[in-house]
mmCIF file of C-alpha atoms in Angstrom:
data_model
loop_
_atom_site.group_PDB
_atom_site.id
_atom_site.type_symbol
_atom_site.label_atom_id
_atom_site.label_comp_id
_atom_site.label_asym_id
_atom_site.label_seq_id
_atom_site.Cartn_x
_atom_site.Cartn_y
_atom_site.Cartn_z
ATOM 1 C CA UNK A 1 0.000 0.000 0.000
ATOM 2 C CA UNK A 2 2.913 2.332 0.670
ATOM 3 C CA UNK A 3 4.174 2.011 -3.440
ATOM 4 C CA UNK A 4 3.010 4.623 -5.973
ATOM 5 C CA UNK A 5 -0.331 3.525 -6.887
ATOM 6 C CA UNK A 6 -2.784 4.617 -9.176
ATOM 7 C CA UNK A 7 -6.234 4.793 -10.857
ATOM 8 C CA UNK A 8 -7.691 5.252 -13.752
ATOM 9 C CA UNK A 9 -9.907 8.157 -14.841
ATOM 10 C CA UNK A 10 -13.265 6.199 -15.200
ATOM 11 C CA UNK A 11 -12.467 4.057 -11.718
ATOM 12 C CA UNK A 12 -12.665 7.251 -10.528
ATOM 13 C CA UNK A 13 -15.860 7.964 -11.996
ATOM 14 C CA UNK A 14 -17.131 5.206 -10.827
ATOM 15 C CA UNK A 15 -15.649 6.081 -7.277
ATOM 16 C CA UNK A 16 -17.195 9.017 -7.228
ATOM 17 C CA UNK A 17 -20.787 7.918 -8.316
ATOM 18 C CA UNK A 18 -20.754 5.205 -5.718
ATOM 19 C CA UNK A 19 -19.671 7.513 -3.129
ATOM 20 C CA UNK A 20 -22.261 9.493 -3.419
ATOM 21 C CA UNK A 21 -25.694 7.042 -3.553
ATOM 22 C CA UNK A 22 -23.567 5.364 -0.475
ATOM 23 C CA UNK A 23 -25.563 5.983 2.152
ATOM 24 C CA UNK A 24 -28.047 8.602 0.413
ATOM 25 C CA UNK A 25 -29.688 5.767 -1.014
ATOM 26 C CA UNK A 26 -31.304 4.694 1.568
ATOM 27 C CA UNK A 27 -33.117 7.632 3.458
ATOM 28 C CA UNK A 28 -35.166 10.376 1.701
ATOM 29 C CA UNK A 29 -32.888 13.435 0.930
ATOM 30 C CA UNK A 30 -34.267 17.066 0.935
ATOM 31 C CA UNK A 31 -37.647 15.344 3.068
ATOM 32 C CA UNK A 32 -38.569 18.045 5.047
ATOM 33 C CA UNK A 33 -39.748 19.941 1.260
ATOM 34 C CA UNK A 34 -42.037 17.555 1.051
ATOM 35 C CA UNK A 35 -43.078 17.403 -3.193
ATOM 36 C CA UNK A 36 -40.268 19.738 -3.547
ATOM 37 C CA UNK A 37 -37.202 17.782 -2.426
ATOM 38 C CA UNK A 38 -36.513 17.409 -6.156
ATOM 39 C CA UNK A 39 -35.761 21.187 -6.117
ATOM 40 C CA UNK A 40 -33.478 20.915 -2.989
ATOM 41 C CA UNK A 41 -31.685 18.688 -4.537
ATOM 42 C CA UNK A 42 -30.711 20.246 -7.586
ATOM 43 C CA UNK A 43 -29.646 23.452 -5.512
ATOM 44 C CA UNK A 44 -27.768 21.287 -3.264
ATOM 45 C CA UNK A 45 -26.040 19.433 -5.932
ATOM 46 C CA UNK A 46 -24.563 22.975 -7.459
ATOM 47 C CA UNK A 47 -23.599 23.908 -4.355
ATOM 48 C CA UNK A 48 -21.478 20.189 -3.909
ATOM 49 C CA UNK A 49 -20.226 21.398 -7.246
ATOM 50 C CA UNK A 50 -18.959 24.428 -6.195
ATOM 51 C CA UNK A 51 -17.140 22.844 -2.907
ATOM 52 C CA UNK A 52 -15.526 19.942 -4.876
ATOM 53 C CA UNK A 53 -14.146 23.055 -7.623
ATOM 54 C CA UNK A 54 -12.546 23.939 -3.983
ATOM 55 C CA UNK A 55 -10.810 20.997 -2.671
ATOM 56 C CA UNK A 56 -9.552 20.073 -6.556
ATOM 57 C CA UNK A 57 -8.244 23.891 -6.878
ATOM 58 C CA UNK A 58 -6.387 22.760 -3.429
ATOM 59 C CA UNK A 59 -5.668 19.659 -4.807
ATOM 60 C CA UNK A 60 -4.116 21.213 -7.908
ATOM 61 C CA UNK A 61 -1.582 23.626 -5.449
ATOM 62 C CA UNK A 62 -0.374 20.193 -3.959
ATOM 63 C CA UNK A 63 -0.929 17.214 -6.608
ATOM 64 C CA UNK A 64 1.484 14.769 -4.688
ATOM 65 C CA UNK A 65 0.321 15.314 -0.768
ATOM 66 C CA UNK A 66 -2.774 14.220 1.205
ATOM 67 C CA UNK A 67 -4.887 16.643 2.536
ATOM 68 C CA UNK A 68 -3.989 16.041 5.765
ATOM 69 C CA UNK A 69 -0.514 16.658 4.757
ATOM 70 C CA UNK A 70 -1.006 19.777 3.164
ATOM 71 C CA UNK A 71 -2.887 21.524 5.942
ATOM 72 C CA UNK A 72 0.670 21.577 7.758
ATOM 73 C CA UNK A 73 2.190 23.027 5.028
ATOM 74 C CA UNK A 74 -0.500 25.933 4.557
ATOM 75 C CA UNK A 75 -0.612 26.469 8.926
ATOM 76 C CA UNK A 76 2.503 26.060 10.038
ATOM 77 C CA UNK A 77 3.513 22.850 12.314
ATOM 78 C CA UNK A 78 1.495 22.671 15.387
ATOM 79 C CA UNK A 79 -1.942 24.373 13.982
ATOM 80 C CA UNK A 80 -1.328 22.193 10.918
ATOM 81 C CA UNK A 81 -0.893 18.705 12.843
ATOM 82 C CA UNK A 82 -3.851 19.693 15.470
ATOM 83 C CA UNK A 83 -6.089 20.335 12.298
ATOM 84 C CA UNK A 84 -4.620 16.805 10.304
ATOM 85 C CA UNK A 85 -5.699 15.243 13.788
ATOM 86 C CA UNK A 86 -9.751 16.259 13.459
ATOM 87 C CA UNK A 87 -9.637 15.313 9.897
ATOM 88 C CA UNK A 88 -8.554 12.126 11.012
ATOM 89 C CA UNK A 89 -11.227 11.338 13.515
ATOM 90 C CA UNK A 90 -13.861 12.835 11.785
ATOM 91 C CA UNK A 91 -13.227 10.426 8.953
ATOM 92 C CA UNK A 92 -13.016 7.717 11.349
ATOM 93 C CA UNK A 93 -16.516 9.209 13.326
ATOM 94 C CA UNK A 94 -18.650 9.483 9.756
ATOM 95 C CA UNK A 95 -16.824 5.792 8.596
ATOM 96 C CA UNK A 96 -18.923 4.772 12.178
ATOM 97 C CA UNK A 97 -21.943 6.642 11.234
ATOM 98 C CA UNK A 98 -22.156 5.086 7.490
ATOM 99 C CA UNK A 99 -21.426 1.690 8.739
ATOM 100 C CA UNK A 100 -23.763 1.949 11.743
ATOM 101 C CA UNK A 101 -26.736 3.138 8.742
ATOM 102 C CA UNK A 102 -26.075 -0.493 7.152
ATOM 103 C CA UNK A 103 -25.968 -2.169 10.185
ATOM 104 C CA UNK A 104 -29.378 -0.887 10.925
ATOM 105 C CA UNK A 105 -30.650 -1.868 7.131
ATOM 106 C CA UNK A 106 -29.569 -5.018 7.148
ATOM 107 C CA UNK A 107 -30.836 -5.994 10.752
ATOM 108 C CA UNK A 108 -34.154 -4.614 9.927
ATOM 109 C CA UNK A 109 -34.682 -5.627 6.175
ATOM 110 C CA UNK A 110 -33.375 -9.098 6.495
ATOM 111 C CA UNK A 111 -31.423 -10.341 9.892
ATOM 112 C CA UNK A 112 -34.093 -9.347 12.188
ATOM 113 C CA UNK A 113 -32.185 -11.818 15.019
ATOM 114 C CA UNK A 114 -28.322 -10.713 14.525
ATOM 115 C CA UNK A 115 -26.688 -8.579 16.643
ATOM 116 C CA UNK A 116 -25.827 -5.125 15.010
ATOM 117 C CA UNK A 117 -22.082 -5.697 16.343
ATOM 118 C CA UNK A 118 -22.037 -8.755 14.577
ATOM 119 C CA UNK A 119 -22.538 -7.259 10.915
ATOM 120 C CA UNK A 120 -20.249 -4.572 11.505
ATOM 121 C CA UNK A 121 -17.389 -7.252 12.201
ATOM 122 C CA UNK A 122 -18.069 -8.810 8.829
ATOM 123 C CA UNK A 123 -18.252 -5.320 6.569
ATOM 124 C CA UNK A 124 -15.266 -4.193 8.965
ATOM 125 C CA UNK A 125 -13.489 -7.237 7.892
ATOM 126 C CA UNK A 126 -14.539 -6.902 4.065
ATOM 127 C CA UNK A 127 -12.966 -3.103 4.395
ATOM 128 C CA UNK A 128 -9.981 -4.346 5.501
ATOM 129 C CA UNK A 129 -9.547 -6.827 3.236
ATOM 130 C CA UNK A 130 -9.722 -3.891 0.650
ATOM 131 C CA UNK A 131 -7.396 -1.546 2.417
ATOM 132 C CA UNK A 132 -4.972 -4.739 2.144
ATOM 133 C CA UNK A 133 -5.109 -5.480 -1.204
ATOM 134 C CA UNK A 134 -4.506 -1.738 -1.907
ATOM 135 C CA UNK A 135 -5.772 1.138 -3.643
ATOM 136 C CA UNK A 136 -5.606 -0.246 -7.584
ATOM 137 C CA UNK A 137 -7.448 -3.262 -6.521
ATOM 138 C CA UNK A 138 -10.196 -0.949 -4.729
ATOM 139 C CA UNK A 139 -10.526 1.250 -8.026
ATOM 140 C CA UNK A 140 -11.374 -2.140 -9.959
ATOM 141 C CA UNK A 141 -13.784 -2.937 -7.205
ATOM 142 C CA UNK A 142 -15.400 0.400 -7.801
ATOM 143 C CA UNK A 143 -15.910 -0.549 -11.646
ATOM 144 C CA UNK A 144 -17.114 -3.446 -11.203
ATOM 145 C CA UNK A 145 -19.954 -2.463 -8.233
ATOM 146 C CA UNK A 146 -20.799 0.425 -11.312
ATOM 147 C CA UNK A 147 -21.969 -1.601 -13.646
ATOM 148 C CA UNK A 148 -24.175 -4.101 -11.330
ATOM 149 C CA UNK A 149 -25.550 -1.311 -9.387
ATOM 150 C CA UNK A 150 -26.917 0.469 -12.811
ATOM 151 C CA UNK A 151 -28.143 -2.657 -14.054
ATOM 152 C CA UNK A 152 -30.258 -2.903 -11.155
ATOM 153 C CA UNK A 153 -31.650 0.416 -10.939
ATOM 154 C CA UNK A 154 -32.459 0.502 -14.593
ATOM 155 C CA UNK A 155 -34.085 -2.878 -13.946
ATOM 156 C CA UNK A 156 -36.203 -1.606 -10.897
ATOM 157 C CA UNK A 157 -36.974 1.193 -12.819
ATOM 158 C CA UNK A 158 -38.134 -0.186 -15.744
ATOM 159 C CA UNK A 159 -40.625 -2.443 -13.879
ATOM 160 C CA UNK A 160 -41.974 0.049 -11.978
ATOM 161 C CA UNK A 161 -43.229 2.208 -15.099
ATOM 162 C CA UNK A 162 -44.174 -1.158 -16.530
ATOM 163 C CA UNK A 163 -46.090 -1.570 -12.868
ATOM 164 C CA UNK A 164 -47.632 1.934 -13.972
ATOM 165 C CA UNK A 165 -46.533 2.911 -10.047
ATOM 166 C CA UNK A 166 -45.427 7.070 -11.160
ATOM 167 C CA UNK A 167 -48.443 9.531 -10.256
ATOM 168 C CA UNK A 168 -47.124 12.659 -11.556
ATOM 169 C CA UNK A 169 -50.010 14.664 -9.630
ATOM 170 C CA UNK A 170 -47.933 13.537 -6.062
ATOM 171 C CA UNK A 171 -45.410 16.288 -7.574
ATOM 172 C CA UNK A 172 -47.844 18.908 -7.051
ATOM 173 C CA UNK A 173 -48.327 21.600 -6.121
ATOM 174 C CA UNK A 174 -45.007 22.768 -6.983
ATOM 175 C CA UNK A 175 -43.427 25.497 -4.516
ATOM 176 C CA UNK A 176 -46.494 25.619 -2.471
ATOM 177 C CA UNK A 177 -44.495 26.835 0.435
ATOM 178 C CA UNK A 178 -42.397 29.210 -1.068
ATOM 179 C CA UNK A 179 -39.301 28.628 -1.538
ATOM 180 C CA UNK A 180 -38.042 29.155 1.801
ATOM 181 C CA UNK A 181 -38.886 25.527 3.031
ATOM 182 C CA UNK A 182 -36.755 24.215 -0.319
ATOM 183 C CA UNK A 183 -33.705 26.381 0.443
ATOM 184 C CA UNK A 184 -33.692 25.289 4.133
ATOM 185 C CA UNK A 185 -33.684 21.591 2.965
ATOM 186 C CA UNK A 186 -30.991 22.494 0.724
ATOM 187 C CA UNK A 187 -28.642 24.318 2.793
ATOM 188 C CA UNK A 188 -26.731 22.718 5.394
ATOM 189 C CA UNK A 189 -27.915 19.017 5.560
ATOM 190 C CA UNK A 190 -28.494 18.188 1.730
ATOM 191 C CA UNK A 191 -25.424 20.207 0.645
ATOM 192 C CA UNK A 192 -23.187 18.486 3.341
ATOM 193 C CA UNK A 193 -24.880 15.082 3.013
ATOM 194 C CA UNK A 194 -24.055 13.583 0.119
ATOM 195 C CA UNK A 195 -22.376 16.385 -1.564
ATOM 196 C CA UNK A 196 -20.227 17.712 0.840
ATOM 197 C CA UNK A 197 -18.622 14.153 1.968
ATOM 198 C CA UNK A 198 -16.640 14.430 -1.212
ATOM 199 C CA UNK A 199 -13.779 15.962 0.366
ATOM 200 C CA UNK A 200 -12.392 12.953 1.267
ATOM 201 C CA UNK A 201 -11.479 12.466 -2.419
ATOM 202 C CA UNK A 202 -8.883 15.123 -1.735
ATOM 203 C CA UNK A 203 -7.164 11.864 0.441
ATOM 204 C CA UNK A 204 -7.450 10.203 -2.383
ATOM 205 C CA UNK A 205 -6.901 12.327 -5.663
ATOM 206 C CA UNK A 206 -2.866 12.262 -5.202
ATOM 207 C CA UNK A 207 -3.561 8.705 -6.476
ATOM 208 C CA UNK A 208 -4.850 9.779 -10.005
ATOM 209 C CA UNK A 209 -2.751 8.967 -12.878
ATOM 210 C CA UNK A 210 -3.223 12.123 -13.754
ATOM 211 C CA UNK A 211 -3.492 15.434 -12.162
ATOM 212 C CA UNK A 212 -5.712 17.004 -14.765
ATOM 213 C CA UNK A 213 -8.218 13.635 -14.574
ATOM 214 C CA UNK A 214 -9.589 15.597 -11.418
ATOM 215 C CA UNK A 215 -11.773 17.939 -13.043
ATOM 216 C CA UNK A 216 -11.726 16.259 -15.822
ATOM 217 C CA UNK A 217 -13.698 13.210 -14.797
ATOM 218 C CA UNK A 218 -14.555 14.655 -11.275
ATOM 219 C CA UNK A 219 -17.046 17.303 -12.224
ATOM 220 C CA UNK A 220 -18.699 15.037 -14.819
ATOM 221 C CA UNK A 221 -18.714 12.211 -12.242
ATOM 222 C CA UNK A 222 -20.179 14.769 -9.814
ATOM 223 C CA UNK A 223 -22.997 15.597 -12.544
ATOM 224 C CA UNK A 224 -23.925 12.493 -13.047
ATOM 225 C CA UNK A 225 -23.956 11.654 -9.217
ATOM 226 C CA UNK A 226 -26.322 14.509 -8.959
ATOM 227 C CA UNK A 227 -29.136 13.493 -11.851
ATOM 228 C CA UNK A 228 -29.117 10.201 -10.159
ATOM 229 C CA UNK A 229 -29.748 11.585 -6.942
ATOM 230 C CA UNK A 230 -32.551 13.788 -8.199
ATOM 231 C CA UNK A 231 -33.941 11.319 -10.483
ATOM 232 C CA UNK A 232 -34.368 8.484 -7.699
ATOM 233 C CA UNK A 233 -35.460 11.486 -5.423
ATOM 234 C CA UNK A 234 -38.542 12.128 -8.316
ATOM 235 C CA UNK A 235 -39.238 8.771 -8.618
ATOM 236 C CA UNK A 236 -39.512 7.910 -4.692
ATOM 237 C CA UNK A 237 -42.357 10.620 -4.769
ATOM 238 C CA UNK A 238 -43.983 9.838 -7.852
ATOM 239 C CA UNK A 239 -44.786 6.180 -6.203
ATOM 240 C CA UNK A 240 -45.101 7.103 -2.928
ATOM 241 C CA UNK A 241 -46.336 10.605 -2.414
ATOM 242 C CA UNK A 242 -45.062 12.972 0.915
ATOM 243 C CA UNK A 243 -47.409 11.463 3.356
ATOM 244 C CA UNK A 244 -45.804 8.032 3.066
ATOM 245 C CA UNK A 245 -41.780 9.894 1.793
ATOM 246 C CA UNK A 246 -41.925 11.784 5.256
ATOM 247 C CA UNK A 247 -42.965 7.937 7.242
ATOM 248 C CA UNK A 248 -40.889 5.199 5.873
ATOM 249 C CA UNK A 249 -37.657 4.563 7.164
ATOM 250 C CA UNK A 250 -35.999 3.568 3.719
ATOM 251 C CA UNK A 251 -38.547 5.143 0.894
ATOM 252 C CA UNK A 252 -36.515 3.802 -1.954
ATOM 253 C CA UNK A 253 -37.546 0.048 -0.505
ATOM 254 C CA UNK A 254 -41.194 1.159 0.356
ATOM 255 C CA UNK A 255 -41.272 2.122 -3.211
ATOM 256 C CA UNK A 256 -39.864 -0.913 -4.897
ATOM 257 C CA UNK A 257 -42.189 -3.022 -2.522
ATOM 258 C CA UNK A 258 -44.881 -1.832 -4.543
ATOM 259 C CA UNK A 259 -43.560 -3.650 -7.928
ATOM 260 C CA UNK A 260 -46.533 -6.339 -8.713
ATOM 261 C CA UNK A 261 -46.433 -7.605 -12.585
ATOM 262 C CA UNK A 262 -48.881 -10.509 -12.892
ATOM 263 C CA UNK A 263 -48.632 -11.391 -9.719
ATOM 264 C CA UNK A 264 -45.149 -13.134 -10.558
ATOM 265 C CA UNK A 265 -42.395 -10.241 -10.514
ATOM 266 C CA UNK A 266 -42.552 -9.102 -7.124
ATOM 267 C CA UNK A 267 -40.760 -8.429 -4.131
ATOM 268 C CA UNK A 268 -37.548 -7.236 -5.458
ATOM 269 C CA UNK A 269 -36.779 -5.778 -2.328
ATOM 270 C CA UNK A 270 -33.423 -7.801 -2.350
ATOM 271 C CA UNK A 271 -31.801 -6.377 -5.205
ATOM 272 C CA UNK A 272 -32.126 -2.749 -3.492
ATOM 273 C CA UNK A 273 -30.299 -4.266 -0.633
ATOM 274 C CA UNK A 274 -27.942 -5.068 -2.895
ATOM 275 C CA UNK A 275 -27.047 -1.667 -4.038
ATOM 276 C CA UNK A 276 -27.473 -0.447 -0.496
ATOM 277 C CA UNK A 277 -25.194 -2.841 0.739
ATOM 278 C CA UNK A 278 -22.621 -2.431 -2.202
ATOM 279 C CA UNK A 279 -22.857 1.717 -2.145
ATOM 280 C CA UNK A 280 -21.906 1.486 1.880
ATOM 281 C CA UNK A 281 -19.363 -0.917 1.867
ATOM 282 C CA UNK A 282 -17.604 1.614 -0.784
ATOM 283 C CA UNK A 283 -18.247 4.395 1.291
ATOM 284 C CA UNK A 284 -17.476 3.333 4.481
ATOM 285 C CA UNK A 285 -13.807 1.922 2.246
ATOM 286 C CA UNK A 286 -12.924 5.089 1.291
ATOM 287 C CA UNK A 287 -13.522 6.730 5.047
ATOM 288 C CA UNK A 288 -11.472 4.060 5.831
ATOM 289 C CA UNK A 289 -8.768 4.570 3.552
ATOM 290 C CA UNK A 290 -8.728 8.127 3.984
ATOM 291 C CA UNK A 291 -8.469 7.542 8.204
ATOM 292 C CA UNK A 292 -5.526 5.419 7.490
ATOM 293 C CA UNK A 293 -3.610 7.745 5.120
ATOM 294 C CA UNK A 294 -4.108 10.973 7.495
ATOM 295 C CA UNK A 295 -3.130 8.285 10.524
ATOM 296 C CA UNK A 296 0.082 6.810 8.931
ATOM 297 C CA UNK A 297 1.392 10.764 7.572
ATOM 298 C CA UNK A 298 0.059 12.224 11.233
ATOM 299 C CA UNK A 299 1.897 9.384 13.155
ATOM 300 C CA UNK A 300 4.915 8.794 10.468
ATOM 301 C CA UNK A 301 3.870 5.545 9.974
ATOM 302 C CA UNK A 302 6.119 3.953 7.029
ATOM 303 C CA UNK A 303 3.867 0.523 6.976
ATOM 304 C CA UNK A 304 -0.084 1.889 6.926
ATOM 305 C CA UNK A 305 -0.939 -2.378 7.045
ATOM 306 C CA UNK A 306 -0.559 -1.952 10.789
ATOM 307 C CA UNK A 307 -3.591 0.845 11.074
ATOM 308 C CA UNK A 308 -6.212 -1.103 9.101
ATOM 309 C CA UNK A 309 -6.735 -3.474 12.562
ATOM 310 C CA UNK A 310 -6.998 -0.554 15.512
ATOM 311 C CA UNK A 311 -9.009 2.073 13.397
ATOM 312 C CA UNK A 312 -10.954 -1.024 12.228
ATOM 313 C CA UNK A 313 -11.840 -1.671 15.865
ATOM 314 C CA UNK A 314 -12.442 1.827 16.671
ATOM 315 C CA UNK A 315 -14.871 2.137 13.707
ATOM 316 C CA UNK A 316 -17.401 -0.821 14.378
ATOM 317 C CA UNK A 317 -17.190 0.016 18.145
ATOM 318 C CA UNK A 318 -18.303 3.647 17.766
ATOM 319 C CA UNK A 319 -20.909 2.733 15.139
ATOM 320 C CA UNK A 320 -22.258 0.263 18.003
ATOM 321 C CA UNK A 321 -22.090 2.835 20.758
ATOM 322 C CA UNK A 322 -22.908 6.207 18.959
ATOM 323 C CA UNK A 323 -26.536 6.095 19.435
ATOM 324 C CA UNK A 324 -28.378 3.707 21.639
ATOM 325 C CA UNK A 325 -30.933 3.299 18.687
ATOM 326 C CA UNK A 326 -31.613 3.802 15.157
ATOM 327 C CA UNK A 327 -33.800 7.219 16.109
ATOM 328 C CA UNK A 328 -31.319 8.889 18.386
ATOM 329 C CA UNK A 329 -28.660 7.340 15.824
ATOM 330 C CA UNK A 330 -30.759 9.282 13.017
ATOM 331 C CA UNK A 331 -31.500 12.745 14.823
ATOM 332 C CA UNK A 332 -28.032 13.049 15.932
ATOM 333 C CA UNK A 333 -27.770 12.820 11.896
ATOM 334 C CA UNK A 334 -30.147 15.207 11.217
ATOM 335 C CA UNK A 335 -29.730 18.373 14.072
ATOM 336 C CA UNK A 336 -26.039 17.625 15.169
ATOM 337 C CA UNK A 337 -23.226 16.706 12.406
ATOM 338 C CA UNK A 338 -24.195 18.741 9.660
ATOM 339 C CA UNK A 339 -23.962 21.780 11.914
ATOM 340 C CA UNK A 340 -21.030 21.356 14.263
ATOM 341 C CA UNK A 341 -18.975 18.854 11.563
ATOM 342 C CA UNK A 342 -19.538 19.607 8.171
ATOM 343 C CA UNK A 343 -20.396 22.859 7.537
ATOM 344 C CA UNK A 344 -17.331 23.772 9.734
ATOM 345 C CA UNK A 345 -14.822 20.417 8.024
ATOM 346 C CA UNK A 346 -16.397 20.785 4.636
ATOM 347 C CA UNK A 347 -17.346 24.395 3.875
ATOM 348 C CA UNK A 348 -15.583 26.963 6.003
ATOM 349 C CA UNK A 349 -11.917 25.271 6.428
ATOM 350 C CA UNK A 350 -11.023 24.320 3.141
ATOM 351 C CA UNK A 351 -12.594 27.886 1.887
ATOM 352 C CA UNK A 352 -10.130 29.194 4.552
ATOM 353 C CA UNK A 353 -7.051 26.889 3.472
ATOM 354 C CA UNK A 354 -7.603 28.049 -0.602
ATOM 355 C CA UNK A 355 -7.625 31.532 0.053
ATOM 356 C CA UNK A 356 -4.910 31.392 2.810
ATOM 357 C CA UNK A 357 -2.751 28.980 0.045
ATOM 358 C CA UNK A 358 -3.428 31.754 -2.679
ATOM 359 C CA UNK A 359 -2.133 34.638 -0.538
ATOM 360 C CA UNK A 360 0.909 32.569 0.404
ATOM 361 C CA UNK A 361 1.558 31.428 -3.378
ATOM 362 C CA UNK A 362 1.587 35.112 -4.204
ATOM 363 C CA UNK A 363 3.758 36.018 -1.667
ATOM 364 C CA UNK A 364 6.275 33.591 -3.076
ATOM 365 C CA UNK A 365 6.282 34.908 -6.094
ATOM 366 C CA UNK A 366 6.434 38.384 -5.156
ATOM 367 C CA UNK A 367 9.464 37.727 -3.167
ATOM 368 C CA UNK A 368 11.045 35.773 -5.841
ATOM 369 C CA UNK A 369 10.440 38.198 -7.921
ATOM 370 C CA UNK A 370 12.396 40.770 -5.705
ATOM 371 C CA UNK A 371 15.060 38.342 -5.695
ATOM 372 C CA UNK A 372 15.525 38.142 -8.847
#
C-alpha cells in the first residue's frame, strides 16, 4: 500500500458515483420539502459542485500530498498537525456513522435476530480486506460495483413504469411553500450530506494517474452523481407521495415493494439491498482509507498495514455505541453533524485553506520576484 499507486480516470468515476448514492440511497434526501425535495436537490447538488471546484483547486496547489498533509504546510507545524488530527477522527466518526446506517438496514430488512455488532465485524473485515489489497485493486472494485448497481436500478426502474406505479399529480403543487422551506432543505444538511462528503477524495486524488483527470472526470462524475440523486429522489415521490416519503424509514424500498407484474415479478426488495449494501461498503472503504492515510502521515507511519486493525476496531465500536438506537442514531444525523462537523470540516476550512494557500503562493512569487 505504501508504493506509488494509481487509478484510472473512469475508476474514478465510478468512485465518485458510488460515493455518493452510499448511504443517500437509503433515506429520503431534501424530506422536510415535502413534493419539492426534487428542487433541494438540484440546488444542493450545485452547491457540492462548487465545494468539490474547492478541494480540486487545493488539490491542484499540492498534486502529490494528502490533505492532511497539506494543511501543515498551509498552517505552520502545530496548527497544521492539530487540524490533520480532526480530519482524522472525523473520517473515522462518519466511517462509524455510514457503517452503523447499514448495520441498521440489514438488521431490519433481512437479519431481524443478529446482533448489530455482529454485521459490523463482517463489513469491517470486508474493508480491511480492501485496504490490504490496496488502492488499484479498490478502483477495480469500484468498476465493477458500477456496472451491477446500474443494471439494477435501470431494472427496478423499468418495472416500476411497466407496474404503472409514477403519479405525476404527487409532484404537485409545486413550490407551495415558497421557496423558503426548499432552500432550508438544501442548505446545510443536503449540501453536506451527500455532496459535501466528497472531500475525502482530496485523500485520495494524489492517487490519479493524472493530475488534470480531477476535473476532468470529477465534475462530470459529480454531474452524473447529482441526476441520479434527483432522479431516484422524483421517482420515490412519484410512487409514494409525501405522506408516506416523510414515514418510511428507507422510501426507496417502500417504493420498490410496490412492484406487482402478474402477480409473478414481485418483491424485489433484495436487489435494493444489494445496491445499499454495495454503495456502503464503498463508502465506508474510502472513510477508511482516507483515516488510514491521514493516521500513517500524522503518526509517520512507514507501513499503513498496521492501522487497518486498531481504526478497524475503533470504527465498528463507535458505530455500536454512537446512538443507543436507530432514532437517536438518526437525529443526531439530522440536528447535530451537519452543523457542528460539516459545515465547519467541509465548507468553512477548506474555503479558509484556498484563500490562505493563494495569498501565500503570491507572496512567493512576489518575493522571488524581488530576488531576482
Amino acid at each position: 500500500m505504501n508504493r506509488k499507486l494509481s487509478i484510472s480516470g473512469f475508476q474514478f468515476f465510478c468512485m465518485i458515483v458510488l460515493f455518493e448514492i452510499g448511504s443517500s440511497s437509503l433515506i429520503g434526501l431534501a424530506t422536510d420539502a415535502k413534493q419539492d425535495a426534487w428542487i433541494s436537490l438540484i440546488i444542493a447538488f450545485f452547491m457540492g459542485c462548487l465545494l468539490f471546484y474547492i478541494y480540486i483547486k487545493l488539490y491542484e496547489m499540492y498534486p502529490d500530498l494528502p490533505f492532511t498533509h497539506y494543511i501543515q504546510k498551509i498552517l505552520g507545524k502545530y496548527a497544521g498537525i492539530l487540524l490533520a488530527l480532526i480530519y482524522t477522527i472525523y473520517f473515522i466518526y462518519i466511517a462509524g456513522r455510514v457503517l452503523r446506517d447499514f448495520e441498521e438496514l440489514l438488521v431490519i430488512s433481512l437479519y431481524n435476530a443478529t446482533s448489530l455488532i455482529s454485521i459490523g465485524i463482517l463489513m469491517s473485515f470486508l474493508v480491511m480486506y480492501a485496504v490490504y489489497k490496496g488502492f488499484e485493486t479498490f478502483g477495480r472494485v469500484n468498476e465493477f460495483s458500477f456496472y451491477i448497481i446500474m443494471l439494477i436500478i435501470l431494472v427496478v426502474v423499468g418495472f416500476e413504469l411497466v407496474g404503472k406505479l409514477f403519479h405525476i399529480n404527487n409532484l404537485r403543487p409545486v413550490l407551495e411553500d415558497g421557496w423558503k422551506p426548499v432552500l432550508q432543505a438544501a442548505f446545510p444538511l443536503t449540501v453536506t450530506f451527500p455532496f459535501g462528503e466528497i472531500i475525502t477524495l482530496t485523500m485520495l486524488m494524489p492517487h490519479l494517474r493524472k493530475p488534470e483527470i480531477a476535473i476532468k472526470v470529477g465534475m462530470p462524475a459529480m454531474i452524473f452523481a447529482g441526476f441520479l440523486l434527483t432522479t431516484l429522489t422524483l421517482i420515490n415521490i412519484t410512487i409514494l407521495g409525501v405522506d408516506v416519503l416523510e414515514r418510511t424509514t428507507y422510501p426507496i424500498l417502500t417504493a420498490v415493494s410496490y412492484i406487482n407484474i402478474a402477480n409473478f415479478i414481485q418483491r424485489l426488495d433484495s436487489l435494493i439491498v444489494i445496491v445499499m449494501v454495495l454503495g456502503g461498503f464503498i463508502k465506508v472503504a474510502v472513510f477508511f482509507f482516507c483515516a488510514v492515510i491521514g493516521a500513517s502521515d500524522l503518526f509517520r507511519v512507514k507501513k499503513r498495514d498496521v492501522l487497518t486493525y486498531p481504526i478497524a476496531v475503533i470504527i465498528v465500536v463507535s458505530s455500536v455505541w454512537m446512538a443507543p438506537n436507530y432514532l437517536e442514531h438518526y437525529k443526531e444525523g439530522l440536528d447535530v453533524v451537519p452543523y457542528y462537523l460539516h459545515v465547519p470540516l467541509q465548507i468553512i476550512i477548506p474555503i479558509a485553506l484556498l484563500v490562505i494557500a493563494i495569498i501565500q503562493k503570491k507572496g512567493n512569487e512576489k518575493n522571488s520576484l524581488e530576488n531576482n
